mmCIF file of C-alpha atoms in Angstrom:
data_model
loop_
_atom_site.group_PDB
_atom_site.id
_atom_site.type_symbol
_atom_site.label_atom_id
_atom_site.label_comp_id
_atom_site.label_asym_id
_atom_site.label_seq_id
_atom_site.Cartn_x
_atom_site.Cartn_y
_atom_site.Cartn_z
ATOM 1 C CA MET A 1 77.879 131.325 139.637
ATOM 2 C CA THR A 2 78.039 128.004 141.477
ATOM 3 C CA ARG A 3 77.976 129.748 144.792
ATOM 4 C CA ARG A 4 74.868 131.762 143.896
ATOM 5 C CA SER A 5 73.101 128.683 142.565
ATOM 6 C CA HIS A 6 73.866 126.762 145.773
ATOM 7 C CA SER A 7 72.562 129.585 147.994
ATOM 8 C CA ALA A 8 69.362 129.790 145.978
ATOM 9 C CA THR A 9 68.554 126.093 146.473
ATOM 10 C CA PRO A 10 66.749 126.469 149.848
ATOM 11 C CA TYR A 11 64.617 129.260 148.420
ATOM 12 C CA CYS A 12 63.631 127.145 145.410
ATOM 13 C CA LEU A 13 62.750 124.217 147.673
ATOM 14 C CA LEU A 14 60.652 126.435 149.920
ATOM 15 C CA ALA A 15 58.879 128.023 146.969
ATOM 16 C CA GLY A 16 58.216 124.614 145.415
ATOM 17 C CA SER A 17 56.897 123.221 148.704
ATOM 18 C CA PHE A 18 54.633 126.224 149.134
ATOM 19 C CA LEU A 19 53.229 125.848 145.615
ATOM 20 C CA ALA A 20 52.720 122.102 146.104
ATOM 21 C CA CYS A 21 50.884 122.632 149.384
ATOM 22 C CA THR A 22 48.771 125.357 147.811
ATOM 23 C CA ALA A 23 47.870 123.104 144.884
ATOM 24 C CA LEU A 24 46.883 120.307 147.265
ATOM 25 C CA ALA A 25 44.848 122.714 149.385
ATOM 26 C CA LEU A 26 43.113 124.029 146.271
ATOM 27 C CA ARG A 27 42.109 120.492 145.393
ATOM 28 C CA VAL A 28 40.683 119.856 148.864
ATOM 29 C CA GLN A 29 39.089 123.284 149.177
ATOM 30 C CA GLN A 30 36.770 122.757 146.208
ATOM 31 C CA HIS A 31 34.697 120.415 148.373
ATOM 32 C CA LEU A 32 34.247 123.011 151.129
ATOM 33 C CA PRO A 33 31.355 125.497 151.084
ATOM 34 C CA MET A 34 33.346 128.758 151.616
ATOM 35 C CA ALA A 35 30.046 130.332 152.612
ATOM 36 C CA ASP A 36 31.281 133.894 153.069
ATOM 37 C CA ALA A 37 32.843 133.947 149.616
ATOM 38 C CA LEU A 38 29.454 132.932 148.218
ATOM 39 C CA VAL A 39 27.815 135.809 150.099
ATOM 40 C CA TYR A 40 30.319 138.227 148.554
ATOM 41 C CA ARG A 41 29.552 136.759 145.142
ATOM 42 C CA ALA A 42 25.826 137.272 145.726
ATOM 43 C CA GLU A 43 26.470 140.876 146.751
ATOM 44 C CA GLY A 44 28.343 141.481 143.511
ATOM 45 C CA GLU A 45 25.471 139.958 141.544
ATOM 46 C CA ALA A 46 23.004 142.211 143.381
ATOM 47 C CA VAL A 47 25.057 145.262 142.392
ATOM 48 C CA LEU A 48 25.036 144.163 138.752
ATOM 49 C CA ARG A 49 21.244 143.958 138.963
ATOM 50 C CA GLY A 50 21.005 147.516 140.239
ATOM 51 C CA GLY A 51 21.529 146.960 143.968
ATOM 52 C CA ALA A 52 17.967 147.723 145.017
ATOM 53 C CA HIS A 53 17.655 144.375 146.827
ATOM 54 C CA LEU A 54 21.184 144.132 148.180
ATOM 55 C CA TYR A 55 20.031 143.483 151.742
ATOM 56 C CA ASP A 56 16.979 141.348 150.972
ATOM 57 C CA PHE A 57 18.536 138.057 149.847
ATOM 58 C CA THR A 58 20.011 135.132 151.759
ATOM 59 C CA VAL A 59 22.329 132.468 150.331
ATOM 60 C CA THR A 60 23.772 129.060 151.264
ATOM 61 C CA GLU A 61 22.090 126.510 153.503
ATOM 62 C CA TRP A 62 22.697 128.809 156.472
ATOM 63 C CA HIS A 63 20.617 131.614 154.905
ATOM 64 C CA LEU A 64 23.349 134.223 155.183
ATOM 65 C CA PRO A 65 22.507 137.851 154.251
ATOM 66 C CA ALA A 66 24.692 140.763 153.178
ATOM 67 C CA THR A 67 25.937 142.695 156.195
ATOM 68 C CA TYR A 68 28.679 145.021 154.904
ATOM 69 C CA PRO A 69 28.184 148.630 153.684
ATOM 70 C CA PRO A 70 27.302 149.225 150.015
ATOM 71 C CA PHE A 71 30.887 150.219 149.223
ATOM 72 C CA ALA A 72 32.011 146.675 150.016
ATOM 73 C CA ALA A 73 29.416 145.285 147.627
ATOM 74 C CA LEU A 74 30.938 147.384 144.840
ATOM 75 C CA LEU A 75 34.300 145.748 145.491
ATOM 76 C CA PHE A 76 32.700 142.296 145.279
ATOM 77 C CA VAL A 77 31.466 142.747 141.708
ATOM 78 C CA PRO A 78 34.446 140.844 140.209
ATOM 79 C CA ALA A 79 33.469 137.838 142.354
ATOM 80 C CA ALA A 80 30.206 137.636 140.415
ATOM 81 C CA LEU A 81 31.978 137.467 137.063
ATOM 82 C CA ILE A 82 33.873 134.188 137.555
ATOM 83 C CA PRO A 83 32.698 130.600 138.169
ATOM 84 C CA VAL A 84 32.302 129.411 141.760
ATOM 85 C CA THR A 85 35.206 126.961 141.447
ATOM 86 C CA ALA A 86 37.513 129.727 140.254
ATOM 87 C CA LEU A 87 36.208 131.993 143.013
ATOM 88 C CA LYS A 88 37.094 129.448 145.692
ATOM 89 C CA ALA A 89 40.539 128.939 144.233
ATOM 90 C CA THR A 90 41.091 132.697 144.076
ATOM 91 C CA PHE A 91 40.063 133.217 147.693
ATOM 92 C CA LEU A 92 42.220 130.356 148.936
ATOM 93 C CA ALA A 93 45.335 131.366 147.024
ATOM 94 C CA GLY A 94 44.748 135.043 147.773
ATOM 95 C CA ASN A 95 44.343 134.451 151.505
ATOM 96 C CA ALA A 96 47.487 132.287 151.554
ATOM 97 C CA LEU A 97 49.447 135.136 149.988
ATOM 98 C CA LEU A 98 47.819 137.687 152.294
ATOM 99 C CA LEU A 99 48.887 135.604 155.278
ATOM 100 C CA ALA A 100 52.492 135.869 154.094
ATOM 101 C CA VAL A 101 52.009 139.631 153.738
ATOM 102 C CA LEU A 102 50.550 139.813 157.255
ATOM 103 C CA VAL A 103 53.540 137.915 158.642
ATOM 104 C CA GLN A 104 55.867 140.369 156.874
ATOM 105 C CA LEU A 105 53.918 143.365 158.192
ATOM 106 C CA SER A 106 53.898 141.840 161.678
ATOM 107 C CA ALA A 107 57.680 141.611 161.506
ATOM 108 C CA ARG A 108 57.797 145.261 160.456
ATOM 109 C CA LEU A 109 55.544 146.169 163.378
ATOM 110 C CA SER A 110 57.606 144.234 165.914
ATOM 111 C CA GLY A 111 60.970 145.716 165.052
ATOM 112 C CA PRO A 112 63.386 147.086 162.464
ATOM 113 C CA ALA A 113 64.955 143.714 161.605
ATOM 114 C CA LYS A 114 63.975 142.330 158.216
ATOM 115 C CA ILE A 115 62.539 138.844 157.997
ATOM 116 C CA ARG A 116 64.391 136.507 155.627
ATOM 117 C CA LEU A 117 62.551 134.437 153.046
ATOM 118 C CA PRO A 118 63.051 131.032 154.748
ATOM 119 C CA THR A 119 61.798 132.491 158.028
ATOM 120 C CA LEU A 120 58.867 134.125 156.251
ATOM 121 C CA CYS A 121 57.854 130.837 154.625
ATOM 122 C CA ALA A 122 58.207 128.906 157.883
ATOM 123 C CA ALA A 123 56.248 131.506 159.853
ATOM 124 C CA THR A 124 53.499 131.570 157.220
ATOM 125 C CA ALA A 125 53.233 127.789 157.279
ATOM 126 C CA GLY A 126 53.046 127.835 161.070
ATOM 127 C CA ALA A 127 50.434 130.576 161.100
ATOM 128 C CA LEU A 128 48.139 128.422 158.958
ATOM 129 C CA TRP A 129 47.561 126.274 162.057
ATOM 130 C CA LEU A 130 46.151 129.206 164.037
ATOM 131 C CA GLU A 131 42.385 128.741 164.260
ATOM 132 C CA PRO A 132 41.405 132.294 163.170
ATOM 133 C CA VAL A 133 43.650 132.008 160.100
ATOM 134 C CA PHE A 134 42.435 128.538 159.184
ATOM 135 C CA GLN A 135 38.791 129.581 159.585
ATOM 136 C CA THR A 136 39.391 132.619 157.376
ATOM 137 C CA LEU A 137 40.610 130.333 154.601
ATOM 138 C CA LEU A 138 37.827 127.853 155.299
ATOM 139 C CA PHE A 139 35.028 130.415 154.945
ATOM 140 C CA GLY A 140 36.634 132.547 152.246
ATOM 141 C CA GLN A 141 36.665 135.605 154.498
ATOM 142 C CA ILE A 142 38.374 139.004 154.079
ATOM 143 C CA ASN A 143 39.844 139.331 157.584
ATOM 144 C CA LEU A 144 43.434 138.946 156.402
ATOM 145 C CA ALA A 145 42.940 141.585 153.718
ATOM 146 C CA LEU A 146 41.587 144.105 156.235
ATOM 147 C CA ALA A 147 44.347 143.390 158.775
ATOM 148 C CA CYS A 148 46.995 143.831 156.062
ATOM 149 C CA LEU A 149 45.403 147.076 154.873
ATOM 150 C CA ILE A 150 45.365 148.550 158.375
ATOM 151 C CA LEU A 151 48.777 147.295 159.455
ATOM 152 C CA TRP A 152 50.429 148.422 156.213
ATOM 153 C CA ASP A 153 49.039 151.911 156.685
ATOM 154 C CA LEU A 154 49.886 152.253 160.367
ATOM 155 C CA THR A 155 53.463 150.992 159.964
ATOM 156 C CA ARG A 156 54.319 153.392 157.148
ATOM 157 C CA PRO A 157 56.867 156.132 157.957
ATOM 158 C CA SER A 158 55.633 159.287 159.622
ATOM 159 C CA GLY A 159 54.633 161.851 157.047
ATOM 160 C CA ALA A 160 54.074 159.284 154.294
ATOM 161 C CA ARG A 161 51.727 160.509 151.600
ATOM 162 C CA TRP A 162 48.058 159.777 152.264
ATOM 163 C CA LYS A 163 48.872 157.919 155.456
ATOM 164 C CA GLY A 164 45.569 157.040 157.111
ATOM 165 C CA ALA A 165 43.648 156.618 153.861
ATOM 166 C CA ALA A 166 43.896 152.819 153.958
ATOM 167 C CA VAL A 167 42.463 152.808 157.482
ATOM 168 C CA GLY A 168 39.493 154.830 156.245
ATOM 169 C CA ILE A 169 38.975 152.476 153.306
ATOM 170 C CA ALA A 170 39.053 149.473 155.659
ATOM 171 C CA ALA A 171 36.407 151.184 157.789
ATOM 172 C CA GLY A 172 34.338 151.710 154.653
ATOM 173 C CA ILE A 173 34.458 147.994 153.878
ATOM 174 C CA LYS A 174 33.706 146.803 157.399
ATOM 175 C CA LEU A 175 32.795 149.301 160.089
ATOM 176 C CA THR A 176 34.858 147.984 163.023
ATOM 177 C CA PRO A 177 38.227 149.299 161.699
ATOM 178 C CA ALA A 178 36.865 152.803 162.365
ATOM 179 C CA ILE A 179 38.205 152.409 165.907
ATOM 180 C CA PHE A 180 41.683 153.010 164.472
ATOM 181 C CA ILE A 181 40.612 156.557 163.612
ATOM 182 C CA ALA A 182 40.103 157.072 167.341
ATOM 183 C CA TYR A 183 43.542 155.535 167.875
ATOM 184 C CA LEU A 184 45.110 158.075 165.508
ATOM 185 C CA LEU A 185 43.365 160.946 167.268
ATOM 186 C CA LEU A 186 44.406 159.766 170.713
ATOM 187 C CA ARG A 187 48.009 159.359 169.608
ATOM 188 C CA GLY A 188 48.037 162.963 168.402
ATOM 189 C CA ARG A 189 48.151 162.126 164.679
ATOM 190 C CA HIS A 190 45.458 164.563 163.714
ATOM 191 C CA ARG A 191 46.375 164.831 160.041
ATOM 192 C CA GLU A 192 46.331 161.049 159.625
ATOM 193 C CA ALA A 193 43.034 160.826 161.501
ATOM 194 C CA ALA A 194 41.576 163.495 159.199
ATOM 195 C CA THR A 195 42.817 161.587 156.143
ATOM 196 C CA ALA A 196 41.285 158.357 157.442
ATOM 197 C CA THR A 197 37.987 160.105 158.181
ATOM 198 C CA ALA A 198 37.897 161.681 154.722
ATOM 199 C CA ALA A 199 38.634 158.328 153.089
ATOM 200 C CA GLY A 200 35.926 156.624 155.130
ATOM 201 C CA LEU A 201 33.380 159.291 154.247
ATOM 202 C CA GLY A 202 34.487 158.978 150.629
ATOM 203 C CA THR A 203 33.538 155.290 150.644
ATOM 204 C CA VAL A 204 30.125 156.204 152.042
ATOM 205 C CA GLY A 205 29.668 158.821 149.338
ATOM 206 C CA LEU A 206 30.767 156.469 146.582
ATOM 207 C CA GLY A 207 28.353 153.829 147.822
ATOM 208 C CA ALA A 208 25.537 156.377 147.922
ATOM 209 C CA LEU A 209 26.237 157.528 144.372
ATOM 210 C CA ALA A 210 26.403 154.017 142.930
ATOM 211 C CA LEU A 211 23.713 152.401 145.100
ATOM 212 C CA PRO A 212 21.435 155.122 146.486
ATOM 213 C CA SER A 213 18.523 152.913 147.573
ATOM 214 C CA ALA A 214 20.790 150.286 149.128
ATOM 215 C CA SER A 215 22.757 152.995 150.945
ATOM 216 C CA LEU A 216 19.586 154.498 152.392
ATOM 217 C CA ASP A 217 18.444 151.042 153.451
ATOM 218 C CA PHE A 218 21.754 150.181 155.094
ATOM 219 C CA TRP A 219 22.485 153.418 156.963
ATOM 220 C CA THR A 220 18.942 153.992 158.207
ATOM 221 C CA ARG A 221 17.819 150.428 158.908
ATOM 222 C CA ARG A 222 20.115 147.450 158.350
ATOM 223 C CA LEU A 223 23.008 148.884 160.352
ATOM 224 C CA TYR A 224 20.950 148.589 163.539
ATOM 225 C CA GLU A 225 19.707 145.043 162.923
ATOM 226 C CA THR A 226 22.535 143.323 164.762
ATOM 227 C CA ASP A 227 20.745 139.968 164.661
ATOM 228 C CA ARG A 228 21.310 139.892 160.882
ATOM 229 C CA VAL A 229 24.947 139.028 161.470
ATOM 230 C CA GLY A 230 24.150 135.942 163.553
ATOM 231 C CA LYS A 231 23.348 134.672 167.031
ATOM 232 C CA ALA A 232 25.522 136.422 169.571
ATOM 233 C CA TRP A 233 25.481 133.574 172.099
ATOM 234 C CA ILE A 234 26.963 130.769 169.988
ATOM 235 C CA VAL A 235 30.566 129.714 170.597
ATOM 236 C CA ASP A 236 31.541 131.045 167.179
ATOM 237 C CA ASN A 237 31.185 134.543 168.665
ATOM 238 C CA GLN A 238 34.313 135.350 170.664
ATOM 239 C CA SER A 239 33.310 138.867 171.678
ATOM 240 C CA LEU A 240 32.598 140.113 175.178
ATOM 241 C CA GLN A 241 28.861 139.954 174.467
ATOM 242 C CA GLY A 242 29.135 136.300 173.458
ATOM 243 C CA LEU A 243 31.099 135.493 176.614
ATOM 244 C CA ILE A 244 28.505 137.173 178.831
ATOM 245 C CA ALA A 245 25.519 135.579 177.051
ATOM 246 C CA ARG A 246 26.974 132.083 177.456
ATOM 247 C CA ALA A 247 28.013 132.705 181.066
ATOM 248 C CA LEU A 248 24.511 133.892 181.979
ATOM 249 C CA GLY A 249 22.762 131.298 179.836
ATOM 250 C CA ASP A 250 20.732 134.133 178.329
ATOM 251 C CA PRO A 251 20.547 134.584 174.540
ATOM 252 C CA THR A 252 19.609 138.254 174.945
ATOM 253 C CA PRO A 253 21.321 139.713 178.019
ATOM 254 C CA GLY A 254 20.125 143.199 178.867
ATOM 255 C CA PRO A 255 22.163 146.371 178.337
ATOM 256 C CA ALA A 256 23.300 146.397 181.957
ATOM 257 C CA ALA A 257 24.754 142.914 181.524
ATOM 258 C CA TRP A 258 26.831 143.511 178.397
ATOM 259 C CA ALA A 259 26.586 147.116 177.127
ATOM 260 C CA LEU A 260 28.026 148.595 180.322
ATOM 261 C CA PRO A 261 31.015 146.206 180.444
ATOM 262 C CA CYS A 262 31.637 146.883 176.751
ATOM 263 C CA ALA A 263 31.641 150.625 177.389
ATOM 264 C CA VAL A 264 34.136 150.176 180.231
ATOM 265 C CA VAL A 265 36.384 147.975 178.086
ATOM 266 C CA THR A 266 36.209 150.454 175.194
ATOM 267 C CA LEU A 267 37.190 153.430 177.328
ATOM 268 C CA THR A 268 39.904 151.492 179.141
ATOM 269 C CA GLY A 269 41.363 150.019 175.970
ATOM 270 C CA LEU A 270 41.516 153.350 174.147
ATOM 271 C CA TRP A 271 42.852 155.099 177.236
ATOM 272 C CA LEU A 272 45.676 152.577 177.485
ATOM 273 C CA ALA A 273 46.325 152.817 173.744
ATOM 274 C CA ALA A 274 46.687 156.581 174.129
ATOM 275 C CA ARG A 275 49.166 156.320 176.996
ATOM 276 C CA VAL A 276 51.513 153.447 176.206
ATOM 277 C CA ALA A 277 54.900 154.584 175.000
ATOM 278 C CA ASP A 278 55.218 152.140 172.118
ATOM 279 C CA ASP A 279 53.031 152.396 169.014
ATOM 280 C CA ARG A 280 53.094 148.666 168.383
ATOM 281 C CA HIS A 281 51.491 148.035 171.762
ATOM 282 C CA ALA A 282 48.953 150.780 171.087
ATOM 283 C CA ILE A 283 47.996 149.218 167.747
ATOM 284 C CA LEU A 284 47.470 145.800 169.333
ATOM 285 C CA LEU A 285 45.489 147.283 172.197
ATOM 286 C CA THR A 286 43.218 149.048 169.734
ATOM 287 C CA ALA A 287 42.716 145.929 167.614
ATOM 288 C CA PHE A 288 41.845 143.690 170.537
ATOM 289 C CA THR A 289 39.601 146.335 172.074
ATOM 290 C CA ALA A 290 37.612 146.363 168.835
ATOM 291 C CA LEU A 291 37.368 142.570 168.862
ATOM 292 C CA LEU A 292 36.188 142.536 172.469
ATOM 293 C CA VAL A 293 33.487 145.197 172.217
ATOM 294 C CA SER A 294 32.081 144.402 168.786
ATOM 295 C CA PRO A 295 28.677 142.688 169.245
ATOM 296 C CA ILE A 296 29.848 139.883 166.951
ATOM 297 C CA SER A 297 33.506 138.863 166.688
ATOM 298 C CA TRP A 298 33.565 135.475 165.004
ATOM 299 C CA SER A 299 36.597 133.390 165.856
ATOM 300 C CA HIS A 300 38.066 134.065 162.402
ATOM 301 C CA HIS A 301 38.083 137.805 163.109
ATOM 302 C CA TRP A 302 40.937 137.270 165.586
ATOM 303 C CA VAL A 303 43.677 137.114 162.928
ATOM 304 C CA TRP A 304 45.381 139.907 164.885
ATOM 305 C CA CYS A 305 46.895 137.063 166.892
ATOM 306 C CA VAL A 306 49.578 136.924 164.167
ATOM 307 C CA PRO A 307 51.096 140.383 164.888
ATOM 308 C CA LEU A 308 50.601 139.779 168.610
ATOM 309 C CA ILE A 309 52.759 136.656 168.518
ATOM 310 C CA ALA A 310 55.340 138.466 166.377
ATOM 311 C CA VAL A 311 55.628 141.314 168.904
ATOM 312 C CA LEU A 312 55.966 138.885 171.808
ATOM 313 C CA LEU A 313 58.744 137.013 170.031
ATOM 314 C CA ALA A 314 60.532 140.274 169.189
ATOM 315 C CA GLU A 315 60.440 141.219 172.876
ATOM 316 C CA GLY A 316 61.988 137.882 173.862
ATOM 317 C CA ARG A 317 58.743 136.672 175.465
ATOM 318 C CA LYS A 318 59.004 133.197 173.949
ATOM 319 C CA ARG A 319 57.044 131.320 176.608
ATOM 320 C CA THR A 320 54.222 133.845 176.505
ATOM 321 C CA ALA A 321 54.212 133.717 172.709
ATOM 322 C CA ALA A 322 53.996 129.922 172.879
ATOM 323 C CA LEU A 323 51.083 130.179 175.315
ATOM 324 C CA VAL A 324 49.239 132.603 173.041
ATOM 325 C CA ALA A 325 49.899 130.403 170.017
ATOM 326 C CA LEU A 326 48.569 127.410 171.960
ATOM 327 C CA VAL A 327 45.347 129.239 172.856
ATOM 328 C CA PHE A 328 44.781 130.245 169.236
ATOM 329 C CA THR A 329 45.564 126.727 167.992
ATOM 330 C CA ALA A 330 43.726 124.574 170.544
ATOM 331 C CA ARG A 331 40.211 125.156 169.090
ATOM 332 C CA THR A 332 38.679 124.475 172.500
ATOM 333 C CA MET A 333 35.355 126.097 171.590
ATOM 334 C CA TRP A 334 34.771 123.485 168.888
ATOM 335 C CA LEU A 335 35.387 120.598 171.319
ATOM 336 C CA LEU A 336 32.313 121.548 173.375
ATOM 337 C CA PRO A 337 28.719 120.538 172.596
ATOM 338 C CA HIS A 338 27.334 123.446 170.575
ATOM 339 C CA GLU A 339 24.457 122.085 168.543
ATOM 340 C CA GLY A 340 21.151 123.922 168.903
ATOM 341 C CA ASP A 341 21.130 125.924 172.129
ATOM 342 C CA LEU A 342 23.690 123.797 173.969
ATOM 343 C CA ASP A 343 25.982 126.849 173.949
ATOM 344 C CA LEU A 344 23.701 128.325 176.625
ATOM 345 C CA GLN A 345 23.805 125.231 178.838
ATOM 346 C CA LEU A 346 27.534 124.902 179.419
ATOM 347 C CA PRO A 347 28.679 124.210 183.009
ATOM 348 C CA TRP A 348 30.963 126.699 184.700
ATOM 349 C CA TRP A 349 34.135 124.723 184.033
ATOM 350 C CA GLN A 350 33.481 124.754 180.284
ATOM 351 C CA GLN A 351 32.994 128.515 180.084
ATOM 352 C CA PRO A 352 36.740 129.296 179.686
ATOM 353 C CA LEU A 353 36.933 126.704 176.913
ATOM 354 C CA ALA A 354 33.975 128.348 175.152
ATOM 355 C CA SER A 355 35.478 131.879 175.276
ATOM 356 C CA PRO A 356 39.274 131.507 175.076
ATOM 357 C CA TYR A 357 39.989 134.594 172.966
ATOM 358 C CA PRO A 358 38.149 137.281 174.972
ATOM 359 C CA LEU A 359 39.371 135.753 178.227
ATOM 360 C CA LEU A 360 42.954 135.836 176.969
ATOM 361 C CA ALA A 361 42.615 139.501 176.031
ATOM 362 C CA LEU A 362 40.987 140.419 179.356
ATOM 363 C CA LEU A 363 43.277 138.314 181.520
ATOM 364 C CA PHE A 364 46.450 139.930 180.249
ATOM 365 C CA ALA A 365 45.029 143.450 180.072
ATOM 366 C CA HIS A 366 44.357 144.165 183.723
ATOM 367 C CA PRO A 367 44.827 147.957 184.124
ATOM 368 C CA ARG A 368 47.079 149.387 186.768
ATOM 369 C CA THR A 369 45.530 152.203 188.788
ATOM 370 C CA ARG A 370 48.679 154.042 189.899
ATOM 371 C CA LEU A 371 49.057 156.391 186.962
ATOM 372 C CA PRO A 372 51.484 159.101 188.104
ATOM 373 C CA THR A 373 54.413 156.666 188.051
ATOM 374 C CA PRO A 374 55.561 155.804 184.514
ATOM 375 C CA ALA A 375 55.264 152.052 184.867
ATOM 376 C CA ARG A 376 53.587 149.153 183.225
ATOM 377 C CA ALA A 377 50.197 150.049 181.872
ATOM 378 C CA PHE A 378 48.625 146.761 182.919
ATOM 379 C CA GLN A 379 49.628 143.559 184.614
ATOM 380 C CA PRO A 380 48.289 140.008 184.553
ATOM 381 C CA VAL A 381 47.262 138.572 187.876
ATOM 382 C CA TRP A 382 50.320 136.349 188.205
ATOM 383 C CA GLY A 383 53.276 138.022 186.518
ATOM 384 C CA ARG A 384 54.591 140.108 183.678
ATOM 385 C CA PRO A 385 52.159 141.828 181.312
ATOM 386 C CA LEU A 386 51.425 140.206 177.967
ATOM 387 C CA TRP A 387 52.459 143.283 176.018
ATOM 388 C CA GLY A 388 55.837 143.685 177.729
ATOM 389 C CA SER A 389 56.826 146.596 179.926
ATOM 390 C CA LEU A 390 54.402 149.251 178.807
ATOM 391 C CA ARG A 391 55.297 152.628 180.221
ATOM 392 C CA THR A 392 52.450 155.077 180.527
ATOM 393 C CA ARG A 393 52.915 158.566 179.140
ATOM 394 C CA PRO A 394 53.069 161.401 181.676
ATOM 395 C CA PHE A 395 50.406 163.971 180.988
ATOM 396 C CA ARG A 396 51.366 166.692 178.501
ATOM 397 C CA PRO A 397 49.395 168.998 176.294
ATOM 398 C CA MET A 398 48.678 167.190 173.007
ATOM 399 C CA GLY A 399 51.212 167.990 170.347
ATOM 400 C CA VAL A 400 53.699 169.848 172.594
ATOM 401 C CA GLN A 401 57.116 168.291 172.099
ATOM 402 C CA GLY A 402 59.170 167.720 175.241
ATOM 403 C CA ALA A 403 56.737 169.488 177.598
ATOM 404 C CA LYS A 404 57.122 168.633 181.276
ATOM 405 C CA PRO A 405 54.331 166.993 183.255
ATOM 406 C CA PRO A 406 52.519 169.017 185.944
ATOM 407 C CA GLY A 407 54.900 170.030 188.673
ATOM 408 C CA GLY A 408 57.932 169.974 186.369
ATOM 409 C CA VAL A 409 59.143 166.557 187.480
ATOM 410 C CA GLU A 410 62.816 166.238 186.708
ATOM 411 C CA GLY A 411 63.915 163.283 184.639
ATOM 412 C CA ALA A 412 60.566 162.874 183.003
ATOM 413 C CA GLU A 413 60.697 161.076 179.679
ATOM 414 C CA PRO A 414 60.434 163.530 176.766
ATOM 415 C CA LEU A 415 57.489 163.143 174.436
ATOM 416 C CA GLN A 416 58.553 160.943 171.550
ATOM 417 C CA GLY A 417 57.299 161.188 168.005
ATOM 418 C CA ARG A 418 53.965 159.434 167.672
ATOM 419 C CA ASP A 419 55.016 157.538 164.567
ATOM 420 C CA GLY A 420 58.279 156.214 165.913
#
């Protein structure tokens, strides 16, 4: 009995410290706007009023509109039923818990070893300093919830019941996770891709049944009004489009300036995700491809830095993990002048500081061109690749176990299970 009580002491101290920090943060957070949480609340209120004007209102001093599909608005109805103070507290506490879940899922993605409670608490506390995580808590965003939903689904055992459904639901809440359906297809997981597609279409159908006029408005009009989300050229936007707009000093760069590079990055990213031997690398490639090519990827969307750091640490890449953590903690974009249109007037030497996240993803994802040799899929300009030694898959017919590549090369690596 004494021995058990003694061993439980560190856990009690950690739990008490976590609760104390959360209580203090709750006290401080009440004075912050949490603008996105207020938008979700307004969406829920619009649904309760019938939903006809779901995409007509703006809230907060920044005049923020609703931008998610109607299905998401249905999920936000509970936010409209509680006071604003309680809503802020719920979002803060919920995101803190979701961060712990994301750390746990990141450990599951990076390897079979289980993460112990003290390590989980320490890692969660450390992850709070990452700028995308902190901004998610600051704005009351749902990025952590979506990342957990996707990562939980993709790290489930092969053949798990309804595997892929959570990916489809995430795509129904916010459209960008739909890229993971392409990931499932390219990895040969056709049943999971079909389940994800059915779940995504189910969210569209549910939204259409509950909010027919809002659904028609969104899918035929609002979906294509990309300026509703925000200005693409401000430093908040860490997508490839934002990088290009700031580099050119042009708030509306033409399709040749940004659409073509985005298409190249999309095809390259998915191609690499289809060929790397390890699923964890493929998942990260897919996530960061989506963040790069989305027209708007606010800095708080980059919470996928948490599983990235976990994978690097699991591979023994401690210095690289520290470098990545430094980039996502430095907040260099906020140190630059960015009031008004100053984002478009940055000198050349400030451009890397204004776009650290897309540059990090592009710098360490330089594709290798020599494909026949099973080697690293991509290499940074000065050394080892960020994702470790990624071996490309030799070409085989999709779904044929152990088939040889063209020419019957001896010693070729057999096709492994896609879910392994």
